[in-house]
mmCIF file of C-alpha atoms and ligand atoms in Angstrom:
data_model
loop_
_atom_site.group_PDB
_atom_site.id
_atom_site.type_symbol
_atom_site.label_atom_id
_atom_site.label_comp_id
_atom_site.label_asym_id
_atom_site.label_seq_id
_atom_site.Cartn_x
_atom_site.Cartn_y
_atom_site.Cartn_z
ATOM 1 C CA MET E 25 3.446 -19.443 -7.096
ATOM 2 C CA PRO E 26 0.198 -18.012 -8.495
ATOM 3 C CA LEU E 27 -0.773 -14.571 -7.206
ATOM 4 C CA VAL E 28 -2.391 -14.973 -3.806
ATOM 5 C CA SER E 29 -5.347 -13.296 -2.213
ATOM 6 C CA MET E 30 -4.302 -10.289 -0.139
ATOM 7 C CA ARG E 31 -6.780 -11.493 2.472
ATOM 8 C CA GLN E 32 -4.825 -14.720 2.950
ATOM 9 C CA LEU E 33 -1.573 -12.798 3.150
ATOM 10 C CA LEU E 34 -2.982 -10.412 5.787
ATOM 11 C CA ASP E 35 -4.688 -13.186 7.783
ATOM 12 C CA GLU E 36 -1.313 -14.943 7.961
ATOM 13 C CA ALA E 37 0.348 -11.685 9.026
ATOM 14 C CA ALA E 38 -2.229 -11.307 11.806
ATOM 15 C CA LYS E 39 -1.517 -14.854 12.992
ATOM 16 C CA GLY E 40 2.212 -14.141 12.964
ATOM 17 C CA GLY E 41 1.848 -10.658 14.501
ATOM 18 C CA TYR E 42 3.675 -8.867 11.694
ATOM 19 C CA GLY E 43 2.929 -6.237 9.050
ATOM 20 C CA VAL E 44 3.328 -6.424 5.275
ATOM 21 C CA GLY E 45 4.680 -3.530 3.206
ATOM 22 C CA ALA E 46 2.650 -2.596 0.144
ATOM 23 C CA PHE E 47 5.005 -1.026 -2.356
ATOM 24 C CA ASN E 48 3.898 0.999 -5.365
ATOM 25 C CA VAL E 49 5.140 0.105 -8.826
ATOM 26 C CA ASN E 50 5.104 1.813 -12.201
ATOM 27 C CA ASP E 51 7.755 -0.052 -14.164
ATOM 28 C CA MET E 52 9.874 -3.159 -14.479
ATOM 29 C CA GLU E 53 12.779 -1.920 -12.364
ATOM 30 C CA GLN E 54 10.521 -1.219 -9.376
ATOM 31 C CA ILE E 55 8.930 -4.659 -9.637
ATOM 32 C CA GLN E 56 12.380 -6.225 -9.856
ATOM 33 C CA ALA E 57 13.601 -4.223 -6.859
ATOM 34 C CA ILE E 58 10.700 -5.489 -4.740
ATOM 35 C CA MET E 59 11.215 -9.079 -5.838
ATOM 36 C CA MET E 60 14.961 -8.904 -5.194
ATOM 37 C CA ALA E 61 14.238 -7.647 -1.669
ATOM 38 C CA ALA E 62 11.505 -10.257 -1.099
ATOM 39 C CA LYS E 63 13.796 -13.041 -2.241
ATOM 40 C CA GLU E 64 16.688 -11.865 -0.107
ATOM 41 C CA THR E 65 14.558 -11.462 3.043
ATOM 42 C CA LYS E 66 12.168 -14.355 2.279
ATOM 43 C CA SER E 67 9.137 -12.098 2.536
ATOM 44 C CA PRO E 68 5.561 -12.346 1.311
ATOM 45 C CA VAL E 69 4.750 -9.132 -0.489
ATOM 46 C CA ILE E 70 2.032 -6.791 -1.705
ATOM 47 C CA VAL E 71 2.711 -5.049 -4.994
ATOM 48 C CA GLN E 72 0.338 -2.193 -5.718
ATOM 49 C CA ALA E 73 -0.471 0.032 -8.658
ATOM 50 C CA SER E 74 -2.290 3.340 -8.550
ATOM 51 C CA ARG E 75 -4.543 4.519 -11.360
ATOM 52 C CA GLY E 76 -1.660 6.726 -12.473
ATOM 53 C CA ALA E 77 0.657 3.705 -12.560
ATOM 54 C CA ARG E 78 -1.799 1.675 -14.631
ATOM 55 C CA GLN E 79 -2.046 4.527 -17.090
ATOM 56 C CA PHE E 80 1.708 5.128 -17.183
ATOM 57 C CA ALA E 81 2.712 1.503 -17.678
ATOM 58 C CA GLU E 82 -0.443 0.369 -19.521
ATOM 59 C CA ASP E 83 -2.443 -2.377 -17.841
ATOM 60 C CA LEU E 84 -1.193 -5.268 -19.889
ATOM 61 C CA TYR E 85 2.511 -4.437 -19.620
ATOM 62 C CA LEU E 86 2.121 -3.992 -15.894
ATOM 63 C CA PHE E 87 0.161 -7.170 -15.321
ATOM 64 C CA ARG E 88 2.466 -9.310 -17.473
ATOM 65 C CA LEU E 89 5.422 -7.999 -15.456
ATOM 66 C CA ILE E 90 3.701 -9.102 -12.259
ATOM 67 C CA GLU E 91 3.005 -12.487 -13.790
ATOM 68 C CA ALA E 92 6.702 -12.716 -14.634
ATOM 69 C CA ALA E 93 7.586 -11.819 -11.038
ATOM 70 C CA ALA E 94 5.311 -14.597 -9.757
ATOM 71 C CA GLU E 95 6.714 -17.136 -12.218
ATOM 72 C CA LEU E 96 10.334 -16.251 -11.472
ATOM 73 C CA ASN E 97 9.813 -16.307 -7.695
ATOM 74 C CA PRO E 98 7.651 -19.362 -7.014
ATOM 75 C CA GLU E 99 8.568 -19.351 -3.323
ATOM 76 C CA ILE E 100 7.214 -15.819 -2.694
ATOM 77 C CA PRO E 101 3.489 -15.172 -2.037
ATOM 78 C CA ILE E 102 2.564 -12.039 -4.014
ATOM 79 C CA ALA E 103 -0.710 -10.124 -3.833
ATOM 80 C CA MET E 104 -1.402 -7.679 -6.660
ATOM 81 C CA HIS E 105 -3.407 -4.725 -5.410
ATOM 82 C CA GLN E 106 -5.174 -1.710 -6.939
ATOM 83 C CA ASP E 107 -4.128 1.307 -4.880
ATOM 84 C CA HIS E 108 -6.728 4.081 -4.373
ATOM 85 C CA GLY E 109 -9.396 2.879 -6.778
ATOM 86 C CA ASN E 110 -11.672 5.886 -7.330
ATOM 87 C CA SER E 111 -14.798 4.102 -8.595
ATOM 88 C CA PHE E 112 -16.525 0.761 -9.020
ATOM 89 C CA GLU E 113 -15.365 0.717 -12.658
ATOM 90 C CA THR E 114 -11.683 1.136 -11.725
ATOM 91 C CA CYS E 115 -11.899 -1.731 -9.236
ATOM 92 C CA LYS E 116 -13.851 -3.917 -11.663
ATOM 93 C CA SER E 117 -11.258 -3.403 -14.405
ATOM 94 C CA ALA E 118 -8.432 -4.300 -12.004
ATOM 95 C CA ILE E 119 -10.261 -7.496 -10.985
ATOM 96 C CA GLU E 120 -10.891 -8.384 -14.611
ATOM 97 C CA LEU E 121 -7.207 -7.879 -15.341
ATOM 98 C CA GLY E 122 -6.295 -10.366 -12.592
ATOM 99 C CA PHE E 123 -5.504 -8.233 -9.535
ATOM 100 C CA THR E 124 -6.129 -10.223 -6.347
ATOM 101 C CA SER E 125 -7.026 -7.190 -4.262
ATOM 102 C CA VAL E 126 -8.506 -3.742 -4.728
ATOM 103 C CA MET E 127 -8.796 -0.608 -2.681
ATOM 104 C CA MET E 128 -12.056 1.226 -3.143
ATOM 105 C CA ASP E 129 -11.134 4.649 -1.832
ATOM 106 C CA GLY E 130 -14.651 5.943 -1.351
ATOM 107 C CA SER E 131 -13.448 8.558 1.112
ATOM 108 C CA LEU E 132 -13.180 10.783 -1.950
ATOM 109 C CA LYS E 133 -15.642 11.229 -4.787
ATOM 110 C CA SER E 134 -14.636 9.695 -8.126
ATOM 111 C CA ASP E 135 -12.726 12.872 -9.029
ATOM 112 C CA GLY E 136 -10.183 11.647 -6.453
ATOM 113 C CA LYS E 137 -10.181 15.077 -4.783
ATOM 114 C CA THR E 138 -13.468 15.954 -3.122
ATOM 115 C CA PRO E 139 -14.294 14.287 0.201
ATOM 116 C CA SER E 140 -17.462 12.176 -0.179
ATOM 117 C CA THR E 141 -20.256 11.681 2.326
ATOM 118 C CA PHE E 142 -20.292 8.666 4.635
ATOM 119 C CA GLU E 143 -23.334 7.240 2.846
ATOM 120 C CA GLU E 144 -21.707 7.624 -0.585
ATOM 121 C CA ASN E 145 -18.608 5.870 0.714
ATOM 122 C CA VAL E 146 -20.630 2.973 2.173
ATOM 123 C CA GLU E 147 -22.636 2.567 -1.006
ATOM 124 C CA VAL E 148 -19.770 2.412 -3.494
ATOM 125 C CA THR E 149 -17.574 0.303 -1.214
ATOM 126 C CA ARG E 150 -20.330 -2.230 -0.589
ATOM 127 C CA LYS E 151 -20.899 -2.523 -4.328
ATOM 128 C CA VAL E 152 -17.196 -3.274 -4.838
ATOM 129 C CA VAL E 153 -17.194 -5.777 -1.946
ATOM 130 C CA ASP E 154 -20.135 -7.686 -3.478
ATOM 131 C CA PHE E 155 -18.450 -7.862 -6.876
ATOM 132 C CA ALA E 156 -14.965 -8.642 -5.548
ATOM 133 C CA HIS E 157 -15.850 -11.208 -2.901
ATOM 134 C CA GLU E 158 -17.916 -13.214 -5.358
ATOM 135 C CA ARG E 159 -14.638 -13.598 -7.278
ATOM 136 C CA GLY E 160 -12.414 -14.223 -4.243
ATOM 137 C CA VAL E 161 -10.789 -10.796 -4.450
ATOM 138 C CA THR E 162 -9.883 -8.813 -1.324
ATOM 139 C CA VAL E 163 -11.228 -5.309 -0.673
ATOM 140 C CA GLU E 164 -9.660 -2.454 1.249
ATOM 141 C CA GLY E 165 -11.836 0.543 2.087
ATOM 142 C CA GLU E 166 -10.978 3.931 3.547
ATOM 143 C CA ILE E 167 -12.748 5.933 6.191
ATOM 144 C CA GLY E 168 -11.523 9.416 7.050
ATOM 145 C CA VAL E 169 -9.384 11.261 4.486
ATOM 146 C CA LEU E 170 -5.609 11.408 4.171
ATOM 147 C CA GLY E 171 -3.827 14.686 3.591
ATOM 148 C CA GLY E 172 -1.709 15.638 0.587
ATOM 149 C CA VAL E 173 -1.996 15.122 -3.153
ATOM 150 C CA GLU E 174 -0.091 12.586 -5.271
ATOM 151 C CA ASP E 175 -0.341 12.773 -9.041
ATOM 152 C CA GLY E 176 -3.640 14.633 -8.770
ATOM 153 C CA HIS E 177 -5.084 12.147 -6.259
ATOM 154 C CA GLY E 178 -5.977 13.375 -2.792
ATOM 155 C CA ALA E 179 -7.973 15.990 -0.938
ATOM 156 C CA GLY E 180 -4.907 18.138 -0.262
ATOM 157 C CA GLY E 181 -4.541 19.937 3.041
ATOM 158 C CA SER E 182 -3.183 18.602 6.291
ATOM 159 C CA GLY E 183 -3.444 15.046 7.522
ATOM 160 C CA LEU E 184 -5.414 16.378 10.495
ATOM 161 C CA ASP E 185 -8.319 17.724 8.433
ATOM 162 C CA HIS E 186 -10.402 14.502 8.342
ATOM 163 C CA ILE E 187 -9.240 12.123 11.065
ATOM 164 C CA THR E 188 -11.208 8.846 11.256
ATOM 165 C CA ASP E 189 -14.037 8.714 13.767
ATOM 166 C CA PRO E 190 -13.889 5.255 15.472
ATOM 167 C CA ASP E 191 -17.717 4.979 15.632
ATOM 168 C CA GLN E 192 -17.917 5.588 11.897
ATOM 169 C CA ALA E 193 -15.152 3.057 11.290
ATOM 170 C CA VAL E 194 -17.168 0.388 13.097
ATOM 171 C CA GLU E 195 -20.376 1.240 11.236
ATOM 172 C CA PHE E 196 -18.473 1.310 7.945
ATOM 173 C CA ALA E 197 -16.918 -2.125 8.577
ATOM 174 C CA GLU E 198 -20.308 -3.575 9.527
ATOM 175 C CA ARG E 199 -22.130 -2.181 6.526
ATOM 176 C CA THR E 200 -19.485 -2.893 3.886
ATOM 177 C CA GLY E 201 -17.731 -6.084 5.044
ATOM 178 C CA VAL E 202 -14.315 -4.860 3.845
ATOM 179 C CA ASP E 203 -11.324 -7.088 4.550
ATOM 180 C CA ALA E 204 -8.986 -4.219 5.321
ATOM 181 C CA LEU E 205 -9.555 -0.653 6.366
ATOM 182 C CA ALA E 206 -7.385 2.372 5.732
ATOM 183 C CA ILE E 207 -7.814 4.994 8.415
ATOM 184 C CA ALA E 208 -6.750 8.623 8.622
ATOM 185 C CA ILE E 209 -4.587 9.292 11.672
ATOM 186 C CA GLY E 210 -2.690 12.377 10.538
ATOM 187 C CA THR E 211 -0.501 11.019 7.758
ATOM 188 C CA SER E 212 -0.443 12.339 4.205
ATOM 189 C CA HIS E 213 0.889 11.119 0.906
ATOM 190 C CA GLY E 214 4.172 12.414 -0.430
ATOM 191 C CA ALA E 215 7.363 13.747 1.148
ATOM 192 C CA TYR E 216 5.889 16.635 3.159
ATOM 193 C CA LYS E 217 3.997 15.008 6.002
ATOM 194 C CA PHE E 218 5.288 16.709 9.143
ATOM 195 C CA THR E 219 7.384 19.793 9.855
ATOM 196 C CA LYS E 220 9.158 18.106 12.767
ATOM 197 C CA LYS E 221 9.408 14.613 14.210
ATOM 198 C CA PRO E 222 5.714 13.781 14.778
ATOM 199 C CA ASP E 223 4.281 13.300 18.252
ATOM 200 C CA GLY E 224 0.775 12.366 19.390
ATOM 201 C CA SER E 225 -0.557 15.836 18.589
ATOM 202 C CA VAL E 226 -0.180 15.225 14.846
ATOM 203 C CA LEU E 227 0.101 11.437 14.526
ATOM 204 C CA LYS E 228 -2.932 9.903 16.206
ATOM 205 C CA MET E 229 -1.815 6.399 17.117
ATOM 206 C CA ASP E 230 -4.346 6.448 19.986
ATOM 207 C CA ILE E 231 -7.177 6.548 17.428
ATOM 208 C CA LEU E 232 -5.675 3.613 15.576
ATOM 209 C CA ILE E 233 -5.461 1.604 18.796
ATOM 210 C CA ALA E 234 -9.078 2.463 19.697
ATOM 211 C CA ILE E 235 -10.280 1.338 16.254
ATOM 212 C CA HIS E 236 -8.369 -1.942 16.425
ATOM 213 C CA LYS E 237 -9.943 -2.757 19.801
ATOM 214 C CA ARG E 238 -13.376 -2.410 18.252
ATOM 215 C CA LEU E 239 -12.554 -4.079 14.920
ATOM 216 C CA PRO E 240 -10.250 -6.951 15.811
ATOM 217 C CA LYS E 241 -10.916 -8.884 12.580
ATOM 218 C CA THR E 242 -10.541 -6.008 10.126
ATOM 219 C CA HIS E 243 -6.952 -5.575 9.038
ATOM 220 C CA LEU E 244 -5.878 -1.966 9.460
ATOM 221 C CA VAL E 245 -3.922 -0.183 6.748
ATOM 222 C CA MET E 246 -1.558 2.729 7.207
ATOM 223 C CA HIS E 247 -1.281 4.902 4.100
ATOM 224 C CA GLY E 248 1.252 7.667 3.718
ATOM 225 C CA SER E 249 3.701 5.553 5.699
ATOM 226 C CA SER E 250 6.998 6.529 4.179
ATOM 227 C CA SER E 251 9.520 7.501 6.820
ATOM 228 C CA VAL E 252 11.208 10.034 4.494
ATOM 229 C CA PRO E 253 14.630 9.332 6.043
ATOM 230 C CA LYS E 254 17.084 12.186 6.212
ATOM 231 C CA ASP E 255 19.837 10.192 4.495
ATOM 232 C CA LEU E 256 17.658 9.737 1.405
ATOM 233 C CA GLN E 257 16.706 13.429 1.412
ATOM 234 C CA ASP E 258 20.387 14.339 1.742
ATOM 235 C CA ILE E 259 21.453 12.261 -1.266
ATOM 236 C CA VAL E 260 18.811 13.905 -3.459
ATOM 237 C CA ASN E 261 19.881 17.377 -2.309
ATOM 238 C CA LYS E 262 23.610 16.675 -2.494
ATOM 239 C CA TYR E 263 23.301 15.949 -6.204
ATOM 240 C CA GLY E 264 21.281 18.973 -7.244
ATOM 241 C CA GLY E 265 17.843 18.216 -5.792
ATOM 242 C CA LYS E 266 15.792 20.813 -3.939
ATOM 243 C CA LEU E 267 13.833 19.058 -1.201
ATOM 244 C CA LYS E 268 12.717 21.162 1.740
ATOM 245 C CA GLU E 269 13.343 19.831 5.235
ATOM 246 C CA THR E 270 10.606 17.369 6.168
ATOM 247 C CA TRP E 271 9.652 14.420 8.402
ATOM 248 C CA GLY E 272 7.804 11.200 7.634
ATOM 249 C CA VAL E 273 6.281 8.495 9.817
ATOM 250 C CA PRO E 274 8.917 7.061 12.186
ATOM 251 C CA VAL E 275 9.360 3.307 11.811
ATOM 252 C CA GLU E 276 8.812 2.826 15.558
ATOM 253 C CA GLU E 277 5.317 4.351 15.219
ATOM 254 C CA ILE E 278 4.553 1.910 12.398
ATOM 255 C CA GLN E 279 5.796 -0.910 14.627
ATOM 256 C CA LEU E 280 3.443 0.308 17.369
ATOM 257 C CA GLY E 281 0.678 0.164 14.766
ATOM 258 C CA ILE E 282 1.657 -3.387 13.835
ATOM 259 C CA ARG E 283 1.301 -4.405 17.484
ATOM 260 C CA ASN E 284 -2.211 -2.950 17.274
ATOM 261 C CA GLY E 285 -3.752 -4.462 14.158
ATOM 262 C CA VAL E 286 -1.908 -2.758 11.282
ATOM 263 C CA ARG E 287 -1.223 -5.433 8.674
ATOM 264 C CA LYS E 288 -0.639 -3.414 5.496
ATOM 265 C CA ILE E 289 1.757 -0.491 5.321
ATOM 266 C CA ASN E 290 1.831 1.620 2.156
ATOM 267 C CA VAL E 291 5.209 2.919 1.056
ATOM 268 C CA ASP E 292 5.933 4.775 -2.158
ATOM 269 C CA THR E 293 7.720 8.049 -1.402
ATOM 270 C CA ASP E 294 10.772 6.431 0.250
ATOM 271 C CA ASN E 295 11.339 4.394 -2.892
ATOM 272 C CA ARG E 296 10.875 7.429 -5.111
ATOM 273 C CA LEU E 297 13.507 9.265 -3.080
ATOM 274 C CA ALA E 298 15.921 6.322 -3.223
ATOM 275 C CA ILE E 299 15.547 5.985 -6.993
ATOM 276 C CA THR E 300 15.876 9.701 -7.677
ATOM 277 C CA GLY E 301 18.885 10.064 -5.373
ATOM 278 C CA ALA E 302 20.704 7.199 -7.098
ATOM 279 C CA ILE E 303 19.986 8.529 -10.584
ATOM 280 C CA ARG E 304 21.023 12.069 -9.635
ATOM 281 C CA LYS E 305 24.287 10.773 -8.182
ATOM 282 C CA VAL E 306 25.294 8.956 -11.367
ATOM 283 C CA LEU E 307 24.360 11.829 -13.648
ATOM 284 C CA TRP E 308 26.056 14.376 -11.375
ATOM 285 C CA GLU E 309 29.280 12.449 -10.913
ATOM 286 C CA THR E 310 29.599 11.087 -14.442
ATOM 287 C CA PRO E 311 27.829 13.518 -16.775
ATOM 288 C CA GLU E 312 29.392 11.815 -19.763
ATOM 289 C CA LYS E 313 27.205 8.712 -19.242
ATOM 290 C CA PHE E 314 24.086 8.241 -21.305
ATOM 291 C CA ASP E 315 23.296 4.518 -21.195
ATOM 292 C CA PRO E 316 20.112 4.287 -19.083
ATOM 293 C CA ARG E 317 21.397 1.068 -17.517
ATOM 294 C CA ASP E 318 24.200 3.070 -15.915
ATOM 295 C CA TYR E 319 21.674 4.845 -13.691
ATOM 296 C CA LEU E 320 18.718 2.447 -13.673
ATOM 297 C CA LYS E 321 20.798 -0.345 -12.128
ATOM 298 C CA PRO E 322 21.930 1.750 -9.122
ATOM 299 C CA ALA E 323 18.374 3.106 -8.872
ATOM 300 C CA ARG E 324 16.994 -0.429 -8.696
ATOM 301 C CA GLU E 325 19.611 -1.357 -6.093
ATOM 302 C CA ALA E 326 18.758 1.698 -3.997
ATOM 303 C CA MET E 327 15.050 0.850 -4.027
ATOM 304 C CA LYS E 328 15.801 -2.779 -3.218
ATOM 305 C CA ALA E 329 17.790 -1.699 -0.142
ATOM 306 C CA VAL E 330 14.895 0.447 1.151
ATOM 307 C CA VAL E 331 12.322 -2.304 0.541
ATOM 308 C CA ALA E 332 14.471 -5.003 2.190
ATOM 309 C CA LEU E 333 14.968 -2.776 5.234
ATOM 310 C CA ARG E 334 11.239 -2.103 5.551
ATOM 311 C CA MET E 335 10.440 -5.811 5.145
ATOM 312 C CA THR E 336 12.722 -6.525 8.070
ATOM 313 C CA GLN E 337 11.349 -3.645 10.163
ATOM 314 C CA PHE E 338 7.707 -4.582 9.474
ATOM 315 C CA GLY E 339 8.414 -8.202 10.455
ATOM 316 C CA GLN E 340 7.359 -9.902 7.206
ATOM 317 C CA ALA E 341 10.934 -11.090 6.580
ATOM 318 C CA GLY E 342 11.311 -14.848 6.926
ATOM 319 C CA HIS E 343 7.579 -15.576 6.476
ATOM 320 C CA ALA E 344 7.408 -16.338 2.734
ATOM 321 C CA GLY E 345 7.419 -20.083 3.286
ATOM 322 C CA ASP E 346 4.931 -20.243 6.160
ATOM 323 C CA TYR E 347 1.900 -21.189 4.090
ATOM 324 C CA LYS E 348 0.622 -22.611 0.835
ATOM 325 C CA PRO E 349 -1.539 -20.398 -1.354
ATOM 326 C CA VAL E 350 -5.265 -20.954 -1.089
ATOM 327 C CA SER E 351 -6.863 -20.633 -4.517
ATOM 328 C CA ILE E 352 -8.946 -17.554 -5.237
ATOM 329 C CA GLU E 353 -11.903 -19.919 -5.851
ATOM 330 C CA GLU E 354 -11.563 -21.334 -2.308
ATOM 331 C CA ILE E 355 -11.364 -17.804 -0.914
ATOM 332 C CA ALA E 356 -14.582 -16.946 -2.791
ATOM 333 C CA LYS E 357 -16.280 -19.917 -1.079
ATOM 334 C CA GLY E 358 -15.146 -18.588 2.316
ATOM 335 C CA TYR E 359 -16.847 -15.268 1.606
ATOM 336 C CA LYS E 360 -19.990 -17.053 0.430
ATOM 337 C CA ASP E 361 -20.319 -19.332 3.463
ATOM 338 C CA GLY E 362 -19.523 -16.508 5.894
ATOM 339 C CA SER E 363 -16.329 -18.036 7.308
ATOM 340 C CA LEU E 364 -14.302 -15.059 6.058
ATOM 341 C CA SER E 365 -16.696 -12.428 7.356
ATOM 342 C CA THR E 366 -15.036 -9.524 9.175
ATOM 343 C CA ARG E 367 -18.238 -7.745 10.175
ATOM 344 C CA PRO E 368 -17.835 -6.655 13.801
ATOM 345 C CA LEU E 369 -21.157 -8.134 14.935
ATOM 346 C CA VAL E 370 -19.975 -11.506 13.625
ATOM 347 C CA ALA E 371 -16.400 -10.987 14.859
ATOM 348 C CA SER E 372 -17.430 -10.210 18.416
ATOM 349 C CA LYS E 373 -19.429 -13.470 18.756
HETATM 350 O O1 G3H F 30 -1.306 6.996 -3.183
HETATM 351 C C1 G3H F 30 -0.269 7.402 -3.583
HETATM 352 C C2 G3H F 30 0.815 6.581 -4.154
HETATM 353 O O2 G3H F 30 2.019 7.131 -3.741
HETATM 354 C C3 G3H F 30 0.710 6.488 -5.645
HETATM 355 O O3 G3H F 30 0.964 7.699 -6.211
HETATM 356 O O4 G3H F 30 -0.941 8.189 -7.769
HETATM 357 O O5 G3H F 30 1.316 9.288 -8.006
HETATM 358 O O6 G3H F 30 1.025 6.873 -8.579
HETATM 359 P P1 G3H F 30 0.555 8.041 -7.743
HETATM 360 P P1 13P F 31 3.816 7.546 0.934
HETATM 361 O O1 13P F 31 3.656 8.744 0.071
HETATM 362 O O2 13P F 31 4.043 7.925 2.364
HETATM 363 O O3 13P F 31 4.882 6.606 0.461
HETATM 364 O O4 13P F 31 2.440 6.744 0.921
HETATM 365 C C1 13P F 31 2.133 5.854 -0.113
HETATM 366 C C2 13P F 31 0.713 5.435 -0.089
HETATM 367 O O5 13P F 31 -0.024 5.592 0.865
HETATM 368 C C3 13P F 31 0.213 4.795 -1.310
HETATM 369 O O6 13P F 31 -1.151 4.498 -1.255
HETATM 370 ZN ZN1 ZN F 32 -2.320 5.872 -0.095
#
């Protein structure tokens, strides 16, 4: 199957009332792990690459690997997404490479660290929407700022520092026309999200629900959605790792989100933990080994198990064969004639 528009994939998820995991990739083994899980659970899937991933893998290697994944798994709808694009240029280069979806994270300035103003965010996101939609490519925006820092990206601080204001979310959706909207509800990137199991004082599901009521056509995105399970932390620590005690986003909270308009759920950290735990275990138990395949194969298996579990928990499992891909050119026509508009004034009519 050719790569599909993320918009089509999320529209289908909305119809079916399920969420779709968006898993970060940097290398072949991670792409294979996702495809193995998608095949096993018959799931449509979003594969995403950060700027750091594109630099690490080099654009062409990365994109050819995704093309291989699509060719080898013709029954699986795959959307290829730019995670946390920091500028118009980053998004444009992803689109030119063949990505079917981009995130313009205008919540931060292009340094990827400093929170931007609302007007700056609207301006850069709208510019990306105009460019992307003309080419049938999906756009995710972000309003509010997540906590934490990953690979130099992020404002740092707590997830509670810049929670999304629902009024601003509505104005942002109206003025930009984004297909999907990432909101800040207290989560952060990385392993250290919460110091105990989160409740409503630190994880603001009520804000998410309020935003969905006002933006029923805009697909909501939960970033920083790794659950950081204790068993994965324990494996890392058992074999020489030094993770401090921490909590992630409980799967039942994500499922509550899915019942309230969340269609895309970003997961990276859980896979990082699974991979690192598996590699540590092999090297710890059999220090005489030095063939990378001896630890990369268990690492790939460990990531596959996490991804397959999340696909089942998010509800995307079993939905790979529900629909035929609509070409990117057809999607572009839908944006042009207004039938794919998500703007709240249009949506509420
Ligand atoms: O947004 C964060 C993702 O986990 C990607 O992280 O920028 O270190 O590749 P990265
Ligand atoms: P985690 O760090 O919780 O996996 O979040 C990943 C993410 O939001 C990528 O954009
Ligand atoms: Zn993110």
